[in-house]
Amino acid sequence: MTAHLRKAFEEASRLSIDQQDALGKWLLAEIQSERDWDELFARSHSQLEKFATEARAEDLAGETQPMTFDP
């Protein structure tokens, strides 16, 4: 366990039981969400490669425009 995680758990242990439960549920959900995202991303490489190939072809054909970020 890293020092930062240990410190976070020490701080969390000072919270009320309800707050600890809420924090624990949130953390577990975040961990599962990261696992789900990693799995989905790992399965999407062929689709992402297809999109990238299409985007490059559109750019080479002059069908794209530079993005602007002015408000």
XYZ file of N, CA and C in Angstrom:
213
model
N 0.859 -1.185 0.000
C 0.000 0.000 0.000
C 0.893 1.232 0.000
N 0.529 2.190 -0.808
C 1.325 3.414 -0.892
C 1.078 4.303 0.323
N 1.986 5.233 0.512
C 1.859 6.164 1.637
C 0.609 7.032 1.494
N 0.302 7.447 0.267
C -0.885 8.280 0.059
C -2.170 7.514 0.375
N -2.240 6.271 -0.051
C -3.442 5.487 0.217
C -3.562 5.195 1.711
N -2.440 4.896 2.350
C -2.459 4.650 3.794
C -2.970 5.886 4.530
N -2.486 7.072 4.124
C -2.909 8.331 4.748
C -4.409 8.557 4.522
N -4.877 8.263 3.318
C -6.301 8.429 3.022
C -7.146 7.519 3.904
N -6.713 6.273 4.079
C -7.462 5.350 4.934
C -7.424 5.784 6.399
N -6.284 6.317 6.825
C -6.205 6.834 8.201
C -7.201 7.969 8.404
N -7.250 8.876 7.434
C -8.201 9.990 7.525
C -9.638 9.480 7.466
N -9.893 8.545 6.584
C -11.243 7.994 6.453
C -11.691 7.299 7.716
N -10.760 6.694 8.433
C -11.122 5.973 9.661
C -11.628 6.915 10.748
N -11.397 8.210 10.580
C -11.870 9.200 11.559
C -13.285 9.690 11.247
N -13.807 9.301 10.091
C -15.158 9.708 9.716
C -16.186 8.895 10.494
N -17.430 9.373 10.470
C -18.509 8.619 11.103
C -18.708 7.304 10.333
N -19.380 6.368 10.963
C -19.647 5.072 10.322
C -20.400 5.268 9.006
N -21.405 6.130 9.010
C -22.176 6.385 7.786
C -21.301 6.969 6.688
N -20.432 7.904 7.056
C -19.535 8.501 6.069
C -18.526 7.475 5.549
N -18.045 6.619 6.441
C -17.121 5.566 6.015
C -17.801 4.616 5.034
N -19.044 4.234 5.344
C -19.782 3.354 4.434
C -19.992 4.019 3.078
N -20.363 5.281 3.088
C -20.586 6.001 1.833
C -19.284 6.095 1.037
N -18.197 6.405 1.711
C -16.909 6.501 1.046
C -16.473 5.140 0.505
N -16.682 4.092 1.291
C -16.338 2.745 0.846
C -17.132 2.331 -0.374
N -18.434 2.600 -0.376
C -19.271 2.269 -1.531
C -18.831 3.048 -2.758
N -18.535 4.323 -2.570
C -18.091 5.150 -3.683
C -16.770 4.629 -4.247
N -15.816 4.322 -3.370
C -14.510 3.850 -3.811
C -14.626 2.527 -4.558
N -15.420 1.605 -4.039
C -15.613 0.326 -4.718
C -16.259 0.519 -6.100
N -17.211 1.424 -6.179
C -17.857 1.712 -7.468
C -16.851 2.319 -8.444
N -15.981 3.202 -7.974
C -14.961 3.799 -8.829
C -13.973 2.752 -9.336
N -13.566 1.847 -8.461
C -12.648 0.783 -8.860
C -13.299 -0.092 -9.919
N -14.560 -0.454 -9.729
C -15.263 -1.274 -10.709
C -15.432 -0.525 -12.019
N -15.717 0.755 -11.941
C -15.867 1.566 -13.145
C -14.563 1.589 -13.938
N -13.443 1.720 -13.264
C -12.138 1.698 -13.935
C -11.886 0.350 -14.600
N -12.226 -0.725 -13.909
C -12.073 -2.062 -14.493
C -12.949 -2.207 -15.733
N -14.194 -1.749 -15.631
C -15.115 -1.826 -16.771
C -14.574 -1.026 -17.950
N -14.082 0.187 -17.690
C -13.544 1.034 -18.747
C -12.339 0.359 -19.397
N -11.434 -0.179 -18.589
C -10.259 -0.849 -19.133
C -10.656 -2.010 -20.036
N -11.650 -2.776 -19.615
C -12.111 -3.916 -20.407
C -12.737 -3.451 -21.723
N -13.587 -2.443 -21.650
C -14.217 -1.919 -22.866
C -13.182 -1.335 -23.825
N -12.237 -0.616 -23.286
C -11.194 -0.021 -24.116
C -10.353 -1.106 -24.776
N -10.013 -2.139 -24.036
C -9.217 -3.239 -24.588
C -9.948 -3.929 -25.736
N -11.257 -3.991 -25.660
C -12.045 -4.655 -26.708
C -12.351 -3.737 -27.890
N -11.987 -2.468 -27.809
C -12.389 -1.514 -28.844
C -11.256 -1.129 -29.786
N -10.099 -1.752 -29.676
C -8.964 -1.332 -30.502
C -9.265 -1.384 -31.994
N -9.913 -2.423 -32.473
C -10.187 -2.514 -33.910
C -11.133 -1.400 -34.356
N -12.131 -1.095 -33.546
C -13.069 -0.014 -33.892
C -12.361 1.336 -33.857
N -11.506 1.547 -32.850
C -10.773 2.809 -32.772
C -9.809 2.963 -33.943
N -9.181 1.857 -34.348
C -8.289 1.897 -35.500
C -9.065 2.255 -36.768
N -10.259 1.701 -36.900
C -11.115 2.013 -38.050
C -11.463 3.498 -38.068
N -11.866 4.048 -36.916
C -12.199 5.472 -36.834
C -10.990 6.342 -37.185
N -9.812 5.960 -36.690
C -8.602 6.735 -36.968
C -8.272 6.716 -38.451
N -8.406 5.563 -39.079
C -8.151 5.449 -40.513
C -9.119 6.325 -41.301
N -10.388 6.302 -40.920
C -11.390 7.142 -41.582
C -11.077 8.628 -41.388
N -10.683 8.993 -40.185
C -10.381 10.398 -39.895
C -9.173 10.862 -40.699
N -8.145 10.034 -40.792
C -6.974 10.406 -41.592
C -7.359 10.582 -43.059
N -8.175 9.670 -43.582
C -8.604 9.758 -44.985
C -9.406 11.034 -45.225
N -10.294 11.377 -44.300
C -11.080 12.602 -44.431
C -10.178 13.826 -44.400
N -9.167 13.806 -43.529
C -8.255 14.935 -43.431
C -7.444 15.076 -44.715
N -6.929 13.966 -45.217
C -6.160 14.014 -46.467
C -7.016 14.474 -47.645
N -8.308 14.189 -47.607
C -9.227 14.607 -48.669
C -9.694 16.048 -48.489
N -9.217 16.721 -47.454
C -9.595 18.110 -47.222
C -10.991 18.273 -46.666
N -11.507 17.240 -46.031
C -12.879 17.268 -45.515
C -12.959 17.657 -44.041
N -11.855 18.116 -43.485
C -11.860 18.478 -42.060
C -11.558 19.963 -41.913
N -11.850 20.487 -40.737
C -11.576 21.875 -40.420
C -10.861 21.916 -39.077
N -9.957 22.871 -38.914
C -9.288 23.000 -37.613
C -10.312 23.349 -36.525
N -10.098 22.821 -35.350
C -10.986 23.143 -34.220
C -10.542 24.460 -33.609
N -11.501 25.245 -33.181
C -11.195 26.463 -32.453
C -11.770 26.332 -31.058
N -11.095 26.921 -30.122
C -11.517 26.804 -28.728
C -11.852 28.157 -28.121
N -12.215 29.099 -28.992
C -12.602 30.409 -28.504
C -14.002 30.329 -27.895
N -14.183 30.982 -26.762
C -15.511 30.962 -26.132
C -16.566 31.707 -26.903
